[in-house]
Amino acid sequence: MDLLDSVPLDSGGLLRRGTLLAAGFGRDEIDRLVRAGRLVGIRPGVYRLPGDAEPTRTELHRIRAQAAAPELAADAVYGGVTAAVLLGLPLWRVPLGRLHVFRDRPGGGRIRPGTHVHAVPLPDRDVVDVGGLRVTSVARTAVDLARTLTTEQALVTLDAALHRYVRRDPTLPPPPGAVDPAQLDDVLGRFAGRRGAPRARRAMDLVDERTESPGESRSRFHLHAAGLPAPMTQWEVPGLGYRTDFAWPGHGVVGEFDGRIKYGRTLRPGEDLEDVLWREKRREDRIRSTGLIMVRWIWSDIDDRGPDGMVPRLSRLLAVLPHPT
């Protein structure tokens, strides 16, 4: 039996140097285990066991937050992007190199290697428990991000949080990462006049709770920034029952964002990816048979301003005469 198997992990699934020493491991032995890859250092004196796959940037940030938690001050709370990670909210191109810690005091914010401590107002109602960690609530986290990130980045998180709440089963408690729109308005109202509040309000004005993925959120933002007509989202094609991500019925145009994981989500029992792609082809053929023009795009097309990019293609189609209805 591997001797490491007998050493208890902490609540975050990590091994701490003190626990290893108490189990009889010597300091030199611990260092050899690290060099051999049997232990992977997270921060000084905290390790994880190697897995089959390396953690993603988001997973590593979560692990680092769990590792640092016992060293935080009693009044410290994880906030900002760290809270978003712990709450399971999506982020897009947000730096994850530092843990973000909030403390309710008038001053004393500081940046040190791996951690940014913010001195901010922090009433009890803005703090929740996530797996034993003190974290800002979904509403507070979303507003803080909307005040500090770009509108495009904030929209990815806001859309997801509202979608989870609005689309939930009303007979069950809200799922993790869901937020009531009224809670967002409450937090935003309390931050009126503070830095970033107008930016957050602008992001809130662009939110669409029907949006189902970060790619759709980003697509909507770029369409808005280009001055194109606002699409209907999750539009049901008349007579077919199919929904499309975006639609401009008056122009006879529908749009679909194709993320890499989209088709994997629609796998039915016993199916493989080829079955899904065939079913999607039949769906698209039926939609086109109604006279609608379907435009599809992928991640790289959102930013592409060349002739094949999302915005130029839709601009050409939406500039034509209205579709007969």
mmCIF file of C-alpha atoms in Angstrom, residues 24-290:
data_model
loop_
_atom_site.group_PDB
_atom_site.id
_atom_site.type_symbol
_atom_site.label_atom_id
_atom_site.label_comp_id
_atom_site.label_asym_id
_atom_site.label_seq_id
_atom_site.Cartn_x
_atom_site.Cartn_y
_atom_site.Cartn_z
ATOM 1 C CA GLY A 24 5.934 10.324 10.349
ATOM 2 C CA PHE A 25 7.191 11.704 7.037
ATOM 3 C CA GLY A 26 10.488 13.548 7.316
ATOM 4 C CA ARG A 27 11.133 16.921 5.706
ATOM 5 C CA ASP A 28 13.659 15.453 3.283
ATOM 6 C CA GLU A 29 11.204 12.674 2.410
ATOM 7 C CA ILE A 30 8.468 15.190 1.633
ATOM 8 C CA ASP A 31 10.865 17.129 -0.595
ATOM 9 C CA ARG A 32 11.794 13.908 -2.437
ATOM 10 C CA LEU A 33 8.113 13.112 -2.996
ATOM 11 C CA VAL A 34 7.649 16.564 -4.540
ATOM 12 C CA ARG A 35 10.692 16.141 -6.818
ATOM 13 C CA ALA A 36 9.423 12.719 -7.880
ATOM 14 C CA GLY A 37 6.005 14.126 -8.760
ATOM 15 C CA ARG A 38 4.244 12.110 -6.059
ATOM 16 C CA LEU A 39 3.157 15.378 -4.461
ATOM 17 C CA VAL A 40 2.369 18.551 -6.393
ATOM 18 C CA GLY A 41 2.998 21.837 -4.592
ATOM 19 C CA ILE A 42 0.110 24.308 -4.504
ATOM 20 C CA ARG A 43 1.642 26.836 -2.124
ATOM 21 C CA PRO A 44 4.353 26.539 0.562
ATOM 22 C CA GLY A 45 3.490 23.561 2.728
ATOM 23 C CA VAL A 46 0.354 22.532 0.801
ATOM 24 C CA TYR A 47 0.216 19.772 -1.812
ATOM 25 C CA ARG A 48 -2.212 17.892 -4.006
ATOM 26 C CA LEU A 49 -1.933 14.344 -5.261
ATOM 27 C CA PRO A 50 -1.266 14.046 -8.999
ATOM 28 C CA GLY A 51 -4.289 13.123 -11.097
ATOM 29 C CA ASP A 52 -4.826 11.626 -14.523
ATOM 30 C CA ALA A 53 -5.161 15.103 -16.061
ATOM 31 C CA GLU A 54 -3.713 18.446 -15.135
ATOM 32 C CA PRO A 55 -6.276 20.830 -13.623
ATOM 33 C CA THR A 56 -7.567 23.652 -15.787
ATOM 34 C CA ARG A 57 -6.761 27.271 -14.896
ATOM 35 C CA THR A 58 -10.128 27.541 -13.181
ATOM 36 C CA GLU A 59 -9.694 24.286 -11.249
ATOM 37 C CA LEU A 60 -6.201 25.314 -10.162
ATOM 38 C CA HIS A 61 -7.529 28.662 -8.897
ATOM 39 C CA ARG A 62 -10.158 26.832 -6.845
ATOM 40 C CA ILE A 63 -7.510 24.496 -5.403
ATOM 41 C CA ARG A 64 -5.292 27.446 -4.503
ATOM 42 C CA ALA A 65 -8.219 29.133 -2.746
ATOM 43 C CA GLN A 66 -8.846 26.011 -0.689
ATOM 44 C CA ALA A 67 -5.149 25.742 0.131
ATOM 45 C CA ALA A 68 -4.895 29.354 1.337
ATOM 46 C CA ALA A 69 -8.145 29.438 3.330
ATOM 47 C CA PRO A 70 -6.713 28.370 6.735
ATOM 48 C CA GLU A 71 -4.185 31.212 6.555
ATOM 49 C CA LEU A 72 -6.768 33.958 6.015
ATOM 50 C CA ALA A 73 -7.827 36.393 8.720
ATOM 51 C CA ALA A 74 -11.059 35.541 10.528
ATOM 52 C CA ASP A 75 -12.953 38.364 8.809
ATOM 53 C CA ALA A 76 -11.610 37.623 5.331
ATOM 54 C CA VAL A 77 -13.922 36.575 2.515
ATOM 55 C CA TYR A 78 -13.133 35.413 -1.001
ATOM 56 C CA GLY A 79 -14.541 37.861 -3.558
ATOM 57 C CA GLY A 80 -14.323 38.936 -7.179
ATOM 58 C CA VAL A 81 -13.056 36.364 -9.640
ATOM 59 C CA THR A 82 -12.126 33.961 -6.818
ATOM 60 C CA ALA A 83 -15.707 34.017 -5.564
ATOM 61 C CA ALA A 84 -16.936 33.462 -9.125
ATOM 62 C CA VAL A 85 -14.738 30.369 -9.447
ATOM 63 C CA LEU A 86 -15.908 28.972 -6.095
ATOM 64 C CA LEU A 87 -19.558 29.678 -6.987
ATOM 65 C CA GLY A 88 -19.170 27.903 -10.340
ATOM 66 C CA LEU A 89 -19.845 31.003 -12.441
ATOM 67 C CA PRO A 90 -18.311 31.185 -15.931
ATOM 68 C CA LEU A 91 -15.540 33.671 -16.650
ATOM 69 C CA TRP A 92 -14.097 34.724 -19.983
ATOM 70 C CA ARG A 93 -10.454 35.751 -20.351
ATOM 71 C CA VAL A 94 -10.193 36.945 -16.777
ATOM 72 C CA PRO A 95 -6.723 36.732 -15.134
ATOM 73 C CA LEU A 96 -6.599 34.014 -12.478
ATOM 74 C CA GLY A 97 -3.059 34.496 -11.242
ATOM 75 C CA ARG A 98 -4.089 36.045 -7.904
ATOM 76 C CA LEU A 99 -6.583 35.084 -5.241
ATOM 77 C CA HIS A 100 -8.943 37.947 -4.388
ATOM 78 C CA VAL A 101 -9.701 38.435 -0.701
ATOM 79 C CA PHE A 102 -12.158 41.019 0.703
ATOM 80 C CA ARG A 103 -11.944 42.560 4.195
ATOM 81 C CA ASP A 104 -14.443 45.049 5.583
ATOM 82 C CA ARG A 105 -12.223 47.893 6.777
ATOM 83 C CA PRO A 106 -11.578 51.491 5.703
ATOM 84 C CA GLY A 107 -8.109 50.882 4.309
ATOM 85 C CA GLY A 108 -5.247 48.459 4.103
ATOM 86 C CA GLY A 109 -5.800 46.856 0.746
ATOM 87 C CA ARG A 110 -2.629 45.390 -0.652
ATOM 88 C CA ILE A 111 -1.211 43.209 -3.376
ATOM 89 C CA ARG A 112 1.268 40.507 -2.529
ATOM 90 C CA PRO A 113 2.523 37.490 -4.480
ATOM 91 C CA GLY A 114 -0.486 35.404 -5.422
ATOM 92 C CA THR A 115 -3.062 37.421 -3.457
ATOM 93 C CA HIS A 116 -4.888 40.750 -3.750
ATOM 94 C CA VAL A 117 -6.499 41.914 -0.513
ATOM 95 C CA HIS A 118 -9.291 44.476 -1.057
ATOM 96 C CA ALA A 119 -10.555 46.803 1.685
ATOM 97 C CA VAL A 120 -14.292 47.067 0.888
ATOM 98 C CA PRO A 121 -17.697 47.317 2.584
ATOM 99 C CA LEU A 122 -18.907 43.794 3.312
ATOM 100 C CA PRO A 123 -22.243 43.440 5.135
ATOM 101 C CA ASP A 124 -23.190 39.992 6.419
ATOM 102 C CA ARG A 125 -25.922 39.585 3.798
ATOM 103 C CA ASP A 126 -23.245 39.670 1.081
ATOM 104 C CA VAL A 127 -21.410 36.639 2.522
ATOM 105 C CA VAL A 128 -22.276 32.969 1.986
ATOM 106 C CA ASP A 129 -20.660 29.640 2.807
ATOM 107 C CA VAL A 130 -19.431 27.500 -0.078
ATOM 108 C CA GLY A 131 -17.979 24.184 1.013
ATOM 109 C CA GLY A 132 -16.749 25.691 4.265
ATOM 110 C CA LEU A 133 -15.236 28.778 2.614
ATOM 111 C CA ARG A 134 -16.535 32.320 3.203
ATOM 112 C CA VAL A 135 -17.419 33.772 -0.201
ATOM 113 C CA THR A 136 -19.300 36.818 -1.465
ATOM 114 C CA SER A 137 -22.858 36.003 -2.563
ATOM 115 C CA VAL A 138 -23.736 35.449 -6.204
ATOM 116 C CA ALA A 139 -25.387 38.873 -6.436
ATOM 117 C CA ARG A 140 -22.476 40.696 -4.794
ATOM 118 C CA THR A 141 -19.939 38.752 -6.877
ATOM 119 C CA ALA A 142 -21.745 39.485 -10.129
ATOM 120 C CA VAL A 143 -21.997 43.210 -9.370
ATOM 121 C CA ASP A 144 -18.357 43.418 -8.273
ATOM 122 C CA LEU A 145 -17.299 41.807 -11.555
ATOM 123 C CA ALA A 146 -19.606 44.077 -13.549
ATOM 124 C CA ARG A 147 -17.962 47.098 -11.884
ATOM 125 C CA THR A 148 -14.404 45.975 -12.575
ATOM 126 C CA LEU A 149 -14.369 43.876 -15.763
ATOM 127 C CA THR A 150 -15.162 44.887 -19.319
ATOM 128 C CA THR A 151 -18.832 44.832 -20.270
ATOM 129 C CA GLU A 152 -18.237 41.829 -22.511
ATOM 130 C CA GLN A 153 -16.565 39.866 -19.702
ATOM 131 C CA ALA A 154 -19.234 40.837 -17.179
ATOM 132 C CA LEU A 155 -22.048 39.845 -19.525
ATOM 133 C CA VAL A 156 -20.765 36.256 -19.678
ATOM 134 C CA THR A 157 -21.133 35.944 -15.900
ATOM 135 C CA LEU A 158 -24.359 37.936 -15.522
ATOM 136 C CA ASP A 159 -26.197 36.068 -18.277
ATOM 137 C CA ALA A 160 -25.263 32.716 -16.730
ATOM 138 C CA ALA A 161 -26.301 33.665 -13.193
ATOM 139 C CA LEU A 162 -29.695 34.974 -14.304
ATOM 140 C CA HIS A 163 -30.269 32.080 -16.723
ATOM 141 C CA ARG A 164 -29.769 29.563 -13.914
ATOM 142 C CA TYR A 165 -32.344 31.371 -11.768
ATOM 143 C CA VAL A 166 -34.998 32.055 -14.393
ATOM 144 C CA ARG A 167 -34.773 28.620 -16.030
ATOM 145 C CA ARG A 168 -34.732 26.661 -12.762
ATOM 146 C CA ASP A 169 -37.453 24.306 -11.574
ATOM 147 C CA PRO A 170 -39.544 26.703 -9.455
ATOM 148 C CA THR A 171 -40.420 23.891 -7.037
ATOM 149 C CA LEU A 172 -36.739 23.450 -6.106
ATOM 150 C CA PRO A 173 -34.210 25.778 -4.452
ATOM 151 C CA PRO A 174 -32.149 27.871 -6.881
ATOM 152 C CA PRO A 175 -29.122 25.927 -8.192
ATOM 153 C CA PRO A 176 -25.539 26.994 -7.368
ATOM 154 C CA GLY A 177 -24.529 30.190 -9.116
ATOM 155 C CA ALA A 178 -28.125 31.376 -9.662
ATOM 156 C CA VAL A 179 -29.253 34.874 -8.751
ATOM 157 C CA ASP A 180 -32.622 36.583 -8.414
ATOM 158 C CA PRO A 181 -32.731 39.786 -10.534
ATOM 159 C CA ALA A 182 -34.080 41.643 -7.501
ATOM 160 C CA GLN A 183 -30.953 40.710 -5.540
ATOM 161 C CA LEU A 184 -28.771 42.135 -8.291
ATOM 162 C CA ASP A 185 -30.738 45.382 -8.281
ATOM 163 C CA ASP A 186 -30.409 45.589 -4.502
ATOM 164 C CA VAL A 187 -26.623 45.233 -4.557
ATOM 165 C CA LEU A 188 -26.241 47.581 -7.501
ATOM 166 C CA GLY A 189 -28.379 50.169 -5.705
ATOM 167 C CA ARG A 190 -26.115 50.009 -2.674
ATOM 168 C CA PHE A 191 -23.110 50.698 -4.920
ATOM 169 C CA ALA A 192 -24.634 53.733 -6.631
ATOM 170 C CA GLY A 193 -22.023 56.462 -6.800
ATOM 171 C CA ARG A 194 -19.110 54.101 -6.242
ATOM 172 C CA ARG A 195 -16.416 53.472 -8.813
ATOM 173 C CA GLY A 196 -17.586 51.249 -11.650
ATOM 174 C CA ALA A 197 -21.319 51.560 -10.888
ATOM 175 C CA PRO A 198 -22.220 53.100 -14.301
ATOM 176 C CA ARG A 199 -20.278 50.325 -16.040
ATOM 177 C CA ALA A 200 -22.161 47.708 -14.033
ATOM 178 C CA ARG A 201 -25.504 49.311 -14.879
ATOM 179 C CA ARG A 202 -24.643 49.258 -18.582
ATOM 180 C CA ALA A 203 -23.829 45.557 -18.372
ATOM 181 C CA MET A 204 -27.096 44.896 -16.527
ATOM 182 C CA ASP A 205 -29.027 46.679 -19.267
ATOM 183 C CA LEU A 206 -27.611 44.211 -21.813
ATOM 184 C CA VAL A 207 -28.378 41.033 -19.871
ATOM 185 C CA ASP A 208 -30.590 38.387 -21.477
ATOM 186 C CA GLU A 209 -31.493 35.518 -19.160
ATOM 187 C CA ARG A 210 -32.393 33.307 -22.146
ATOM 188 C CA THR A 211 -28.734 33.180 -23.188
ATOM 189 C CA GLU A 212 -27.375 29.675 -22.676
ATOM 190 C CA SER A 213 -23.589 29.902 -23.078
ATOM 191 C CA PRO A 214 -20.615 32.280 -22.873
ATOM 192 C CA GLY A 215 -20.329 32.151 -26.663
ATOM 193 C CA GLU A 216 -23.900 33.377 -27.028
ATOM 194 C CA SER A 217 -23.256 36.172 -24.509
ATOM 195 C CA ARG A 218 -20.186 37.312 -26.399
ATOM 196 C CA SER A 219 -22.029 37.101 -29.707
ATOM 197 C CA ARG A 220 -24.828 39.323 -28.415
ATOM 198 C CA PHE A 221 -22.327 41.865 -27.136
ATOM 199 C CA HIS A 222 -20.526 42.087 -30.482
ATOM 200 C CA LEU A 223 -23.816 42.400 -32.354
ATOM 201 C CA HIS A 224 -24.817 45.242 -30.028
ATOM 202 C CA ALA A 225 -21.422 46.956 -30.349
ATOM 203 C CA ALA A 226 -21.706 46.793 -34.146
ATOM 204 C CA GLY A 227 -25.094 48.517 -34.044
ATOM 205 C CA LEU A 228 -26.965 45.568 -35.547
ATOM 206 C CA PRO A 229 -30.626 44.955 -34.690
ATOM 207 C CA ALA A 230 -31.060 43.123 -31.407
ATOM 208 C CA PRO A 231 -31.893 39.467 -32.062
ATOM 209 C CA MET A 232 -34.625 37.413 -30.472
ATOM 210 C CA THR A 233 -32.941 34.708 -28.410
ATOM 211 C CA GLN A 234 -33.969 31.053 -28.153
ATOM 212 C CA TRP A 235 -36.561 31.704 -30.851
ATOM 213 C CA GLU A 236 -38.911 28.860 -31.783
ATOM 214 C CA VAL A 237 -39.257 28.289 -35.530
ATOM 215 C CA PRO A 238 -43.003 28.361 -36.337
ATOM 216 C CA GLY A 239 -44.439 24.965 -37.157
ATOM 217 C CA LEU A 240 -41.262 23.020 -36.368
ATOM 218 C CA GLY A 241 -40.734 23.390 -32.626
ATOM 219 C CA TYR A 242 -36.993 23.913 -33.070
ATOM 220 C CA ARG A 243 -35.287 26.719 -31.176
ATOM 221 C CA THR A 244 -32.477 28.786 -32.635
ATOM 222 C CA ASP A 245 -29.915 30.721 -30.577
ATOM 223 C CA PHE A 246 -30.694 33.971 -32.404
ATOM 224 C CA ALA A 247 -33.349 35.143 -34.824
ATOM 225 C CA TRP A 248 -34.312 38.184 -36.843
ATOM 226 C CA PRO A 249 -37.709 36.975 -38.092
ATOM 227 C CA GLY A 250 -38.422 40.210 -39.928
ATOM 228 C CA HIS A 251 -35.327 39.603 -42.069
ATOM 229 C CA GLY A 252 -35.799 35.851 -42.437
ATOM 230 C CA VAL A 253 -32.453 35.177 -40.690
ATOM 231 C CA VAL A 254 -31.572 32.869 -37.803
ATOM 232 C CA GLY A 255 -28.183 32.370 -36.179
ATOM 233 C CA GLU A 256 -26.435 29.611 -34.261
ATOM 234 C CA PHE A 257 -23.272 29.742 -32.178
ATOM 235 C CA ASP A 258 -21.425 26.419 -32.359
ATOM 236 C CA GLY A 259 -19.234 25.863 -29.321
ATOM 237 C CA ARG A 260 -17.029 22.798 -29.131
ATOM 238 C CA ILE A 261 -19.054 21.273 -26.287
ATOM 239 C CA LYS A 262 -22.465 22.104 -27.742
ATOM 240 C CA TYR A 263 -23.023 18.812 -29.506
ATOM 241 C CA GLY A 264 -21.628 16.776 -26.633
ATOM 242 C CA ARG A 265 -24.398 18.203 -24.430
ATOM 243 C CA THR A 266 -27.081 16.878 -26.786
ATOM 244 C CA LEU A 267 -25.900 13.252 -26.843
ATOM 245 C CA ARG A 268 -28.734 10.841 -26.137
ATOM 246 C CA PRO A 269 -28.249 7.409 -24.536
ATOM 247 C CA GLY A 270 -26.573 5.051 -26.986
ATOM 248 C CA GLU A 271 -25.575 7.837 -29.405
ATOM 249 C CA ASP A 272 -22.159 8.937 -30.581
ATOM 250 C CA LEU A 273 -21.123 12.299 -31.987
ATOM 251 C CA GLU A 274 -21.859 11.210 -35.568
ATOM 252 C CA ASP A 275 -25.514 10.603 -34.604
ATOM 253 C CA VAL A 276 -25.736 14.070 -33.100
ATOM 254 C CA LEU A 277 -24.211 15.740 -36.156
ATOM 255 C CA TRP A 278 -26.616 13.881 -38.462
ATOM 256 C CA ARG A 279 -29.591 14.927 -36.341
ATOM 257 C CA GLU A 280 -28.353 18.525 -36.384
ATOM 258 C CA LYS A 281 -28.010 18.426 -40.193
ATOM 259 C CA ARG A 282 -31.605 17.258 -40.548
ATOM 260 C CA ARG A 283 -32.729 19.992 -38.154
ATOM 261 C CA GLU A 284 -30.883 22.643 -40.178
ATOM 262 C CA ASP A 285 -32.312 21.330 -43.466
ATOM 263 C CA ARG A 286 -35.835 21.569 -42.086
ATOM 264 C CA ILE A 287 -35.276 25.108 -40.837
ATOM 265 C CA ARG A 288 -33.878 26.174 -44.227
ATOM 266 C CA SER A 289 -36.863 24.555 -45.959
ATOM 267 C CA THR A 290 -39.085 27.223 -44.380
#
